[in-house]
Coordinates of C-alpha atoms in Angstrom, one line a residue:
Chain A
X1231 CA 0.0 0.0 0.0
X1232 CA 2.4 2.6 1.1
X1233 CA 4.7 2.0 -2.0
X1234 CA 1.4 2.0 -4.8
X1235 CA 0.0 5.1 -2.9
X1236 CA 3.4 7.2 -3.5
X1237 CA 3.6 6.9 -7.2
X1238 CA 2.6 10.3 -8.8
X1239 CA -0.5 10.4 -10.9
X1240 CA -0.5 11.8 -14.1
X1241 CA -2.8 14.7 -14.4
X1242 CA -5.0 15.2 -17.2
X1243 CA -4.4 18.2 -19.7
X1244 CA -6.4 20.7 -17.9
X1245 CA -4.6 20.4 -14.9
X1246 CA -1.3 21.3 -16.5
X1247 CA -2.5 24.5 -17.8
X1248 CA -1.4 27.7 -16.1
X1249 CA -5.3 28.6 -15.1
X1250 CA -6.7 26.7 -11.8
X1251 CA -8.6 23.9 -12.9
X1252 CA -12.3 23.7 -13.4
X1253 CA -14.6 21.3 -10.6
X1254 CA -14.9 18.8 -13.4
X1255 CA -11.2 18.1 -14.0
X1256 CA -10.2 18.7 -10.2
X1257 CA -12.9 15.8 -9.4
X1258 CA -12.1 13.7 -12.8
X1259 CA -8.3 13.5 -11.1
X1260 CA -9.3 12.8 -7.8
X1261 CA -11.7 10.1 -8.5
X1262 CA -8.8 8.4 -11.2
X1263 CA -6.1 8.7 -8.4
X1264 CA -8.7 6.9 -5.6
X1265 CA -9.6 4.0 -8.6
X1266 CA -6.1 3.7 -9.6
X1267 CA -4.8 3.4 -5.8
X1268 CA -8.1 1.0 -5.0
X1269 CA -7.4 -1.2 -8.0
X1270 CA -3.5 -1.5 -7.5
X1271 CA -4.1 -2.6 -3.5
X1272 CA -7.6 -4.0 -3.8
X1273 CA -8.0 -2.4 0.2
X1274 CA -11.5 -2.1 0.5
X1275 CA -14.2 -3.6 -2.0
X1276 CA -13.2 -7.2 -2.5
X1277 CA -13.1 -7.1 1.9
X1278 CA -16.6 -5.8 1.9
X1279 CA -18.1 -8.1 -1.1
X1280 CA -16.6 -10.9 0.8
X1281 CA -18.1 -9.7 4.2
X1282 CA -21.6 -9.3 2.6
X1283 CA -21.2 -13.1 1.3
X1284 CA -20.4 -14.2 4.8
X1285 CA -23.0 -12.5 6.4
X1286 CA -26.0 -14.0 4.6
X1287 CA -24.6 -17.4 6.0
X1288 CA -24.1 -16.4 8.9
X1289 CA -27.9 -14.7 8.9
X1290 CA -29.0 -18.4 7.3
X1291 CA -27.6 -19.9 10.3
X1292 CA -28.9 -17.5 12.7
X1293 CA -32.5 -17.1 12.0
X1294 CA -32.2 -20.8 10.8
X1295 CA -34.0 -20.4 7.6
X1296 CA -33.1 -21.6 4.3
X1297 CA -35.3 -18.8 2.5
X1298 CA -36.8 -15.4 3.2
X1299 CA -39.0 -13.1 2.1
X1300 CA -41.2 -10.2 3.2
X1301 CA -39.7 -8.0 5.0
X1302 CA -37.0 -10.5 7.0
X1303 CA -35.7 -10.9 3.0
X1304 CA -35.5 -7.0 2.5
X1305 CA -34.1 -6.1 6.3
X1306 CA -31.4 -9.2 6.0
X1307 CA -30.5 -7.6 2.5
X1308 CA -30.2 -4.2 3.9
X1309 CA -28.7 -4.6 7.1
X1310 CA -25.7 -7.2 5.1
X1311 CA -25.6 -4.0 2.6
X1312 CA -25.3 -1.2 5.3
X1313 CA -22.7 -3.4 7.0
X1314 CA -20.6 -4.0 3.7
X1315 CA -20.7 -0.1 3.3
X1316 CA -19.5 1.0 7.1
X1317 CA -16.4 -1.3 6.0
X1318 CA -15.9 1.4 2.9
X1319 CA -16.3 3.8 5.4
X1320 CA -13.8 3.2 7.6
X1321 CA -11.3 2.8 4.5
X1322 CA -12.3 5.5 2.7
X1323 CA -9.8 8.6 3.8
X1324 CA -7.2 6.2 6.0
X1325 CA -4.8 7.0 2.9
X1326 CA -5.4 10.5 3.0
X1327 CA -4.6 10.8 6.5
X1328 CA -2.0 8.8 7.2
X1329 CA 0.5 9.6 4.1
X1330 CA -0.5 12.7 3.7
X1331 CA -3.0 13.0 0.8
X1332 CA -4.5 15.6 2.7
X1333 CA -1.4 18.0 3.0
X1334 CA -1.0 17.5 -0.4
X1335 CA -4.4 17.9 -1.7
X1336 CA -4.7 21.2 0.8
X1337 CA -1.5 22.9 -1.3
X1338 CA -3.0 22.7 -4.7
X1339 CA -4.9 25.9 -6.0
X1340 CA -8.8 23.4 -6.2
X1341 CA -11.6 23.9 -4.9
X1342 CA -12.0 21.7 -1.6
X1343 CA -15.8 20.3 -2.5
X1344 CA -14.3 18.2 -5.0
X1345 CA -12.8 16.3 -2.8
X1346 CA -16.6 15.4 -1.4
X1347 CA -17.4 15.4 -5.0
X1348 CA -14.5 12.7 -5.8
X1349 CA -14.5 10.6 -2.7
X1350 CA -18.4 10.2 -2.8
X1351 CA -18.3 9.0 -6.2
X1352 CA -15.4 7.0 -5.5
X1353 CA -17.5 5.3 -2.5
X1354 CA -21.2 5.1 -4.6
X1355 CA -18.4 2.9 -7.0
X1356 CA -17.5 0.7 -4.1
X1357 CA -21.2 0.2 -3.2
X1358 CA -22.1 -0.6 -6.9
X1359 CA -19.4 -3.6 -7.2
X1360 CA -20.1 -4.7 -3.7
X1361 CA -24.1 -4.9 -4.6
X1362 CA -23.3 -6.6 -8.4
X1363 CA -22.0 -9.5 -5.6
X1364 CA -23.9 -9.3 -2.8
X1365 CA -27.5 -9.2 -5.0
X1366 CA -27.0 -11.6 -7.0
X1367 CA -25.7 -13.4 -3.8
X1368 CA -28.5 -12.9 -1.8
X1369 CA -30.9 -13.7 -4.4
X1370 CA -29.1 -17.5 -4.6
X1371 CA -28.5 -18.1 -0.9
X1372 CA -31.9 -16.4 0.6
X1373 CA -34.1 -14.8 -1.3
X1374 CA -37.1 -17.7 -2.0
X1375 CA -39.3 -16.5 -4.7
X1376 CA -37.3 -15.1 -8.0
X1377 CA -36.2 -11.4 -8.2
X1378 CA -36.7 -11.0 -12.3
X1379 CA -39.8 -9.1 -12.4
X1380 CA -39.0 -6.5 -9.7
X1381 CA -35.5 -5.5 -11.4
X1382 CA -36.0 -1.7 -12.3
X1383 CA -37.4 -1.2 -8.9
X1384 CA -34.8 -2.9 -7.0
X1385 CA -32.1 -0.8 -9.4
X1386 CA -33.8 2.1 -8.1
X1387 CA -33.8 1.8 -4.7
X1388 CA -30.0 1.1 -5.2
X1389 CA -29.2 3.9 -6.8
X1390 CA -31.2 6.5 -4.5
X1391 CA -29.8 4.3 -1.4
X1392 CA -26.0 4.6 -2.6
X1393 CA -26.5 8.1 -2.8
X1394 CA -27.5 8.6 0.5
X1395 CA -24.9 6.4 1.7
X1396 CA -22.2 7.6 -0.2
X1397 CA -22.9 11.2 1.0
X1398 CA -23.4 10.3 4.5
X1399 CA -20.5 7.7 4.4
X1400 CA -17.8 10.5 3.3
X1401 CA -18.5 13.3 5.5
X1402 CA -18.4 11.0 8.5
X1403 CA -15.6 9.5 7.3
X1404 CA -13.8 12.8 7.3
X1405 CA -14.8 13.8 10.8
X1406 CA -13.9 10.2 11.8
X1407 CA -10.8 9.9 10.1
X1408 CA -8.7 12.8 12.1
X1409 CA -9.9 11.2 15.7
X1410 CA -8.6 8.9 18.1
X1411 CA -10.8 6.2 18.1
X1412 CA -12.1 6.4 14.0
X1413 CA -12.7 2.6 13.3
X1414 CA -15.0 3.2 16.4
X1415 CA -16.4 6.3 15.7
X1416 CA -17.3 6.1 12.0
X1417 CA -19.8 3.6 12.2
X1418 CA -21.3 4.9 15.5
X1419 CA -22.0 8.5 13.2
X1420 CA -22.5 6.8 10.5
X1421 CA -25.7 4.1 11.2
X1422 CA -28.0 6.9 13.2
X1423 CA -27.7 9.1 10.5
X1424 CA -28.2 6.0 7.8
X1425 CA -31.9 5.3 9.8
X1426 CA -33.5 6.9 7.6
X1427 CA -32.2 5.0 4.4
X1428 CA -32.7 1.9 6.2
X1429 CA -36.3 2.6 6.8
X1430 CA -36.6 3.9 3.0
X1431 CA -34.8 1.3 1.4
X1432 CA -36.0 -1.6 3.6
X1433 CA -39.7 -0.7 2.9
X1434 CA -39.0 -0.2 -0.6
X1435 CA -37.7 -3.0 -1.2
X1436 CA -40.1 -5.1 0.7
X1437 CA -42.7 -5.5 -1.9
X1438 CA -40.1 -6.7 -4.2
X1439 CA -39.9 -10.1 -1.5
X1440 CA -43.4 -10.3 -1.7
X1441 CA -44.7 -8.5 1.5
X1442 CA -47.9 -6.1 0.9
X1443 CA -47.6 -2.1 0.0
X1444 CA -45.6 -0.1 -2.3
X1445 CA -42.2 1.5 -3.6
X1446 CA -43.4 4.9 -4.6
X1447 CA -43.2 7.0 -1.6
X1448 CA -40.6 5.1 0.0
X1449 CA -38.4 6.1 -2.7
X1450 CA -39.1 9.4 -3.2
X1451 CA -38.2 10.1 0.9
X1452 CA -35.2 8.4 -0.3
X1453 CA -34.5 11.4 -2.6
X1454 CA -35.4 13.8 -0.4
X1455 CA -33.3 12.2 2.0
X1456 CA -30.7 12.6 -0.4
X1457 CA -30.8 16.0 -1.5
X1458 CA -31.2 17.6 2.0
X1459 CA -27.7 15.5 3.4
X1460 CA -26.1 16.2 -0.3
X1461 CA -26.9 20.0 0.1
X1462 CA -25.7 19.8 3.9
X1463 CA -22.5 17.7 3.4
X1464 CA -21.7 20.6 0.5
X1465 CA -21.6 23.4 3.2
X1466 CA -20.5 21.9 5.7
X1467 CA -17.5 19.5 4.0
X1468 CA -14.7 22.6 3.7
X1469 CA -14.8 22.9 7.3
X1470 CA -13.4 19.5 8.0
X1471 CA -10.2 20.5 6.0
X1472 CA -9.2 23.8 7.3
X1473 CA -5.8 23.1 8.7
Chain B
X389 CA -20.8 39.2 33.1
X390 CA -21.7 35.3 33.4
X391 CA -22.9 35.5 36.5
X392 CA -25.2 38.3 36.1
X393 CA -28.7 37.7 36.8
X394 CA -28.1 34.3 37.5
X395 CA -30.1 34.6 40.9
X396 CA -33.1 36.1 39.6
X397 CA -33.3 33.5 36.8
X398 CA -32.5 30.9 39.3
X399 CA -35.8 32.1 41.4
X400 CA -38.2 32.9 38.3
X401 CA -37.1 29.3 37.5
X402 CA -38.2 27.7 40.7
X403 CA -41.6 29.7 41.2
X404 CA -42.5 29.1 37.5
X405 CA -41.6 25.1 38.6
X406 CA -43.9 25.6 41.9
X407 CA -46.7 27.3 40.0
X408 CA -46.5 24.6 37.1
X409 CA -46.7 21.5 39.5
X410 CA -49.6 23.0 41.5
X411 CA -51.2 23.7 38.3
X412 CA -50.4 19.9 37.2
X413 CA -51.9 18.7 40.4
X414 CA -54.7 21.0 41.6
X415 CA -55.7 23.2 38.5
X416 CA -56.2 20.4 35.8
X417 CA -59.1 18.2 35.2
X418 CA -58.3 14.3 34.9
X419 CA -58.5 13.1 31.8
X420 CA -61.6 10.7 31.3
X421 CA -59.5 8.2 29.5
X422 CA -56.6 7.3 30.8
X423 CA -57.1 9.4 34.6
X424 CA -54.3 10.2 37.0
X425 CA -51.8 8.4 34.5
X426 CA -52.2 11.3 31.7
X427 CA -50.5 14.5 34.1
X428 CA -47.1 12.9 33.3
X429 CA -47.7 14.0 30.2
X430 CA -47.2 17.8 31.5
X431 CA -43.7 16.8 32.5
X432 CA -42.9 14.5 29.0
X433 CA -43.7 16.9 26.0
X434 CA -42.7 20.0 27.6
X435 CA -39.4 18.2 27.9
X436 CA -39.2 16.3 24.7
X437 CA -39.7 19.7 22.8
X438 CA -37.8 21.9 24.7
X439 CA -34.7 18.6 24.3
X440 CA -35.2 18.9 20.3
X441 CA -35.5 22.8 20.3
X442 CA -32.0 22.8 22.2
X443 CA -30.6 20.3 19.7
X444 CA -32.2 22.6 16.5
X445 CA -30.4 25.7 18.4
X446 CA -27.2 23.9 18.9
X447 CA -26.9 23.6 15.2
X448 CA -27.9 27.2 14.9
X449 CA -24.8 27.7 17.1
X450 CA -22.8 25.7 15.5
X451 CA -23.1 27.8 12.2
X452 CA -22.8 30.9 14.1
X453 CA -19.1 29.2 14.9
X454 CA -18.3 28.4 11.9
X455 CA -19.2 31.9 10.5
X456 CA -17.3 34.3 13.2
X457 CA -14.6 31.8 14.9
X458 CA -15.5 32.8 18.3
X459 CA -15.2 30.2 20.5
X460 CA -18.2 31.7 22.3
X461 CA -20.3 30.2 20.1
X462 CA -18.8 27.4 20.5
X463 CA -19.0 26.4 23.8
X464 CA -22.9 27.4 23.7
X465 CA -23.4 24.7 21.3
X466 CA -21.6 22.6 23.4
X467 CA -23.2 23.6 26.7
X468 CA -26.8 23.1 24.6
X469 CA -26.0 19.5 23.5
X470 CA -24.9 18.8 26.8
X471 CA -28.1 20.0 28.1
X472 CA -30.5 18.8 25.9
X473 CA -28.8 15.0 26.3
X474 CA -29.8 15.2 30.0
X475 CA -33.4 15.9 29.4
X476 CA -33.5 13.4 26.8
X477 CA -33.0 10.5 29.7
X478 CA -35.3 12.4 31.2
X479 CA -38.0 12.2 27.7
X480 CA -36.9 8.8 27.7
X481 CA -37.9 7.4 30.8
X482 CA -41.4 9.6 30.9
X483 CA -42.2 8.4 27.8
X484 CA -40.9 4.3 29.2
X485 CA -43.5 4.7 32.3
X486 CA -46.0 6.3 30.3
X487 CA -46.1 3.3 27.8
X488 CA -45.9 0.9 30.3
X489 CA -49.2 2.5 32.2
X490 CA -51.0 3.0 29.0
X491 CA -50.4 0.0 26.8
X492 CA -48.4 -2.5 29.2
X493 CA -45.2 -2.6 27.9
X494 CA -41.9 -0.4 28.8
X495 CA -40.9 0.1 25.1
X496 CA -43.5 0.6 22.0
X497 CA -42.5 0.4 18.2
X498 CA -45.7 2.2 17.2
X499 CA -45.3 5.2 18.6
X500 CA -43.3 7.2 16.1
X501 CA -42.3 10.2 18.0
X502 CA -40.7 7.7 20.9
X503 CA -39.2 6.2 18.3
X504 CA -37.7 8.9 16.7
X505 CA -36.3 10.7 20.0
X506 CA -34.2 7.3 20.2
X507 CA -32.8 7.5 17.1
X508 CA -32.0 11.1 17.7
X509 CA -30.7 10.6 21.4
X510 CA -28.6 7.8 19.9
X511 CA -26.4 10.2 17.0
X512 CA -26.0 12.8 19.8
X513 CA -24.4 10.5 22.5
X514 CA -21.8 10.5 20.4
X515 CA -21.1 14.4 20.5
X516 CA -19.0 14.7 23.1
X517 CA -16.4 11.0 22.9
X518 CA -16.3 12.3 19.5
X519 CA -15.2 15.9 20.8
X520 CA -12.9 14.0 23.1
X521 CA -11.2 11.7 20.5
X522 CA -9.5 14.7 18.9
X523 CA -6.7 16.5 20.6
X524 CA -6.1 20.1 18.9
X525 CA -8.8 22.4 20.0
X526 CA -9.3 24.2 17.8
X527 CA -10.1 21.4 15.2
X528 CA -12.2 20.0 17.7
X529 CA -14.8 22.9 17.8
X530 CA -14.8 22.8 14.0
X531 CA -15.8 19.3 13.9
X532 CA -18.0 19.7 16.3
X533 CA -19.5 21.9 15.1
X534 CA -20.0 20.5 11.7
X535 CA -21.5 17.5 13.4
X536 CA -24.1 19.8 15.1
X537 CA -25.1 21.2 11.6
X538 CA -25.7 17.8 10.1
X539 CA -27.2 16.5 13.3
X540 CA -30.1 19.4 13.4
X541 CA -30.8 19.0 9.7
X542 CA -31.1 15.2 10.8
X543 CA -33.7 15.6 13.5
X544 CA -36.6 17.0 10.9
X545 CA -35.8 14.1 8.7
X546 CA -35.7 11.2 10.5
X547 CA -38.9 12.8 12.3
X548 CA -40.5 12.4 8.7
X549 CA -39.4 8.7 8.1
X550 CA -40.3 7.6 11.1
X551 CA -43.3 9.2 11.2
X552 CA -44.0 7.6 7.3
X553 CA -43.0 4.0 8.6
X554 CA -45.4 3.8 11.3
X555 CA -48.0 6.1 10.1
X556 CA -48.7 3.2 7.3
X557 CA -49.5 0.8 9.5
X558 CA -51.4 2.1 12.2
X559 CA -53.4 5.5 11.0
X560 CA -52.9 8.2 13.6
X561 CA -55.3 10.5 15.0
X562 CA -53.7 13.7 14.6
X563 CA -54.4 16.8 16.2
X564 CA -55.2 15.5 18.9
X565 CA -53.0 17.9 20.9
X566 CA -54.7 21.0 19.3
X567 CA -58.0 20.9 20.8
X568 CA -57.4 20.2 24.5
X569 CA -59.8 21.9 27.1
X570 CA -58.6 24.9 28.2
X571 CA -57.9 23.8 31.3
X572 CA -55.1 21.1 29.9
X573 CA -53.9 23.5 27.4
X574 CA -53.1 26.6 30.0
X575 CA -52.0 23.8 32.3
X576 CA -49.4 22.7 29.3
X577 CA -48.3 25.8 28.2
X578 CA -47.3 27.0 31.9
X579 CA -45.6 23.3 32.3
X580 CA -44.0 24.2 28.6
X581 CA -42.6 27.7 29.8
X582 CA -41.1 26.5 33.6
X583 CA -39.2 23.7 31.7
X584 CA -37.9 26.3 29.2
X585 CA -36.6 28.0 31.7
X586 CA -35.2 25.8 33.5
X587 CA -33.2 24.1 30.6
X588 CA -32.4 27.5 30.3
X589 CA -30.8 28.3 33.5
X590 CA -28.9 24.9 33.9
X591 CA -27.1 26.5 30.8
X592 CA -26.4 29.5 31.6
X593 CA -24.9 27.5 34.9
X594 CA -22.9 25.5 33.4
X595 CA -21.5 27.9 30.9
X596 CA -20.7 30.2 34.0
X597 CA -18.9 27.2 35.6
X598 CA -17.0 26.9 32.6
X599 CA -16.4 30.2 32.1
X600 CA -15.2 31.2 35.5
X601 CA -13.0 27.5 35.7
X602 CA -11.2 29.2 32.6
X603 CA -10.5 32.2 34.2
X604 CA -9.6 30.5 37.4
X605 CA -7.0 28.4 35.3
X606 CA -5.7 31.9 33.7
X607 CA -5.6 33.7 36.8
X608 CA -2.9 30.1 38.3
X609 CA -0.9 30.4 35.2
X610 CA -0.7 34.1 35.3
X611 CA 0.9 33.6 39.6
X612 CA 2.6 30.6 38.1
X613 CA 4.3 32.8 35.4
X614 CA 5.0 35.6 37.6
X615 CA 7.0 33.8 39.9
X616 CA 8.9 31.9 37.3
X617 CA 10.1 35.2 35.8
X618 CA 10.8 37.1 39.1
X619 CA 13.1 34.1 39.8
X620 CA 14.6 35.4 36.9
X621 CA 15.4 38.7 38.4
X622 CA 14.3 42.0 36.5
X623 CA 12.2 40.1 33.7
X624 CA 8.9 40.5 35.6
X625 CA 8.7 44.1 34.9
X626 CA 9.5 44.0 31.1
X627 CA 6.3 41.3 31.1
X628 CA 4.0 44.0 32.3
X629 CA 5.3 47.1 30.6
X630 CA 5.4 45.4 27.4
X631 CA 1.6 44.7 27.0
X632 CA 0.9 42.6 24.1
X633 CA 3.7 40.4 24.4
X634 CA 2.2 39.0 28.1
X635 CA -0.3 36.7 27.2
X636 CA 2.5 35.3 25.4
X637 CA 4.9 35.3 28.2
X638 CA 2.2 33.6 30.5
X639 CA 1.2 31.4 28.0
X640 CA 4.5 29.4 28.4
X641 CA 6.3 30.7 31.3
X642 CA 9.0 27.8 31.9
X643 CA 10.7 27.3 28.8
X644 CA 11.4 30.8 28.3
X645 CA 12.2 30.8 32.4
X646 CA 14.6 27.8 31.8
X647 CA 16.9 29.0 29.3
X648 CA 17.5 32.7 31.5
X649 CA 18.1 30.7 34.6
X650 CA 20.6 28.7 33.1
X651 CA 22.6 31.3 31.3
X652 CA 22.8 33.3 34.7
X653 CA 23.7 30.3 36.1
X654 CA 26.6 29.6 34.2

């Protein structure tokens, strides 16, 4: 890790100019610099696919079931899925902090959102590969009936949950990152403030598994949900990196 | 200028409590339904919404921080969080033995506001060992004080999810508040206004403690620094002519103490 991580990236063109670069570069650079490094060390997302596999047997043993559905199949796929995530979480800035990406990042002429911009992108990426295991996972180990028919709902509730997540997930990781006790403190910050996706998601979902009720309103909370913390982690996230 | 008025807020505070309890007792009606069991409820929501309304003005705070630096601001949030955590055991534990008189159970699911306050009690415990887990100060207020901002803008929200999930399942009366007897509702709204001042006045205790410890602890290093430098000889009276340089001087009185005694010395 700490020899891949040293290895200066290239920047694009419009970083080499003389003019500070735009958002979209200053993000398109960040995000290829946190691929690059999580594709040359493979830190976090094959840990938390692997997690997510192991915690479906370990829920099959624990509830003793060999299928669910209803609303144990949606809270079992959610809860595996939130857990996978807080493992993300607690990866996401360690990098940053310890060898100095920070420092660096804080001498460049950029504007700071994009590192939000970047890292939540970055992490909504993580979710994406560790859902494209742990779905079709889930729907082989637990999930009874078959999940073909409810597919552009279920990609839906994905995508407005990952938001949330992602968002949430990065600004706590920030605060979390520069404290004592962060592989402690970033999931306590981090699972309050998720509640409300795990209601959203969880109910939304539930249909899908056969239980009664709908998706609709469930996932437009889930984007309002995610425009008030996207909004708030904007105005708040320079804060964290005034040093 | 902390302590100022603190005495007459500190007697409108218990006379407002006294006139709120007899009220509670001897001024409202029993209710037909659930009888002597409802009055707790003059003690719960009064101090459920004054808890949240502390919360909502930490965040306040918090920006007000974050927008000027001072570290006045600061510690107000801090002081209301504090605050507001205390009378949230206190919500909690109402709200516990009102369920259990009412429905039989310590702890109900379908009660969304309950529900929510738990949620919300939960995030904020973790105010202050987050606080504590970092060690520059000034980095701590700042992160504070962004988790204050996110944590207001999170107690509306999860008020509305929560609300949604249980709402489906078991259709809610509302306003059911809004048209209480007159009796109940002036009962309430006196109940409302002695807990508001109390929560008020523990704060402007506590941020009085704090504020006079701090002077107590600049006062000791001020005497600490005097003597180093007069052991010195001569140095103490260049510290007080030269005005602006002081609070440096007794900011860090024995390493600049150490090298002058040793130089002498040798």
């Amino acid at each position: 890790m700490s020899t891949v991580s040293h290895e200066p990236v290239k920047a694009p063109a419009a970083v080499r100019g003389r003019a500070a670069p735009s958002m979209r570069a200053t993000v398109a650079a960040l995000l290829r610099k946190e691929l690059l490094i999580e594709l040359r060390t493979l830190e976090s997302v094959p840990g938390m696919s692997l997690f997510a596999v192991t915690i479906f047997v370990v829920f099959h043993f624990a509830l003793n079931q060999n299928s669910l559905a209803g609303n144990e199949a949606a809270g079992v796929l959610w809860v595996t899925l939130l857990l996978g995530a807080m493992l993300g979480v607690n990866r996401l800035f360690v990098a940053d902090s310890d060898q100095g990406g920070f420092d660096a990042f804080m001498l460049a002429p950029v504007n700071r959102s994009a590192l939000l911009l970047a890292k939540a992108s970055a992490l909504a990426l993580y979710l994406l590969v560790l859902e494209l295991v742990a779905v079709p996972a889930f729907a082989l180990l637990l999930a009874g009936a078959s999940l073909g028919h409810a597919f552009p709902t279920l990609l839906a509730v994905l995508a407005l949950a990952d938001a949330g997540v992602a968002v949430i997930g990065t600004l706590v990781a920030a605060i979390a990152v520069r404290t004592r006790a962060r592989d402690l403190l970033g999931p306590l910050l981090a699972l309050p403030l998720l509640i409300p996706v795990v209601i959203g998601s969880a109910r939304a979902s539930a249909p899908l598994f056969g239980a009664q009720g709908s998706s609709g309103r469930w996932l437009l909370m889930l984007a309002l949900y995610d425009l008030v913390f996207g909004l708030i982690s904007y105005a708040v996230f320079d804060f964290l990196l005034e040093d | 200028m902390y302590g100022r008025r603190l005495r007459a807020l500190s007697f409108s505070t218990a006379a407002s409590l006294c006139l709120a309890l007899g009220l509670v007792f001897f001024f409202a009606p029993l209710e037909a339904d659930q009888g002597f069991l409802q009055k707790i409820f003059y003690v719960h929501v009064p101090l459920a919404i004054v808890a949240l309304c502390g919360f909502v003005a930490s965040g306040l705070m918090a920006i007000g921080y974050l927008r000027t630096g001072d570290s006045r601001w600061d510690m107000r949030s801090y002081v209301t969080i504090h605050m507001s955590l205390i009378f949230g055991v206190g919500v909690l534990l109402t709200g516990s033995i009102w369920a259990k008189g009412s429905w039989g159970h310590w702890w109900v699911w379908d009660e969304p506001t309950l529900v929510s306050f738990l949620i919300i009690f939960l995030l904020y415990a973790i105010y202050q060992p987050l606080r504590f887990a970092i060690e520059d100060p000034e980095r701590q207020s700042r992160y504070a004080a962004v988790f204050a901002i996110t944590a207001a803008a999170f107690v509306p929200m999860n008020f509305i999810a929560v609300r949604l999930s249980t709402a489906y399942v078991h259709p809610r009366v509302l306003g059911q508040t809004s048209n209480l007897p007159f009796k109940m509702a002036f009962t309430f709204l006196v109940c409302l206004a002695a807990i508001a001042l109390l929560y008020v006045t523990l704060c402007k205790y506590e941020m009085t403690a704090k504020h006079t410890r701090g002077q107590l602890r600049a006062l000791r290093r001020r005497l600490h620094s005097e003597d180093g430098l007069v052991g010195v000889g001569g140095r103490s009276a260049v510290a007080s002519l030269v005005a602006p340089a002081a609070p440096a001087l007794q900011m860090s009185p024995r390493p600049q103490a150490v090298p002058g005694r040793l130089s002498e010395s040798s």
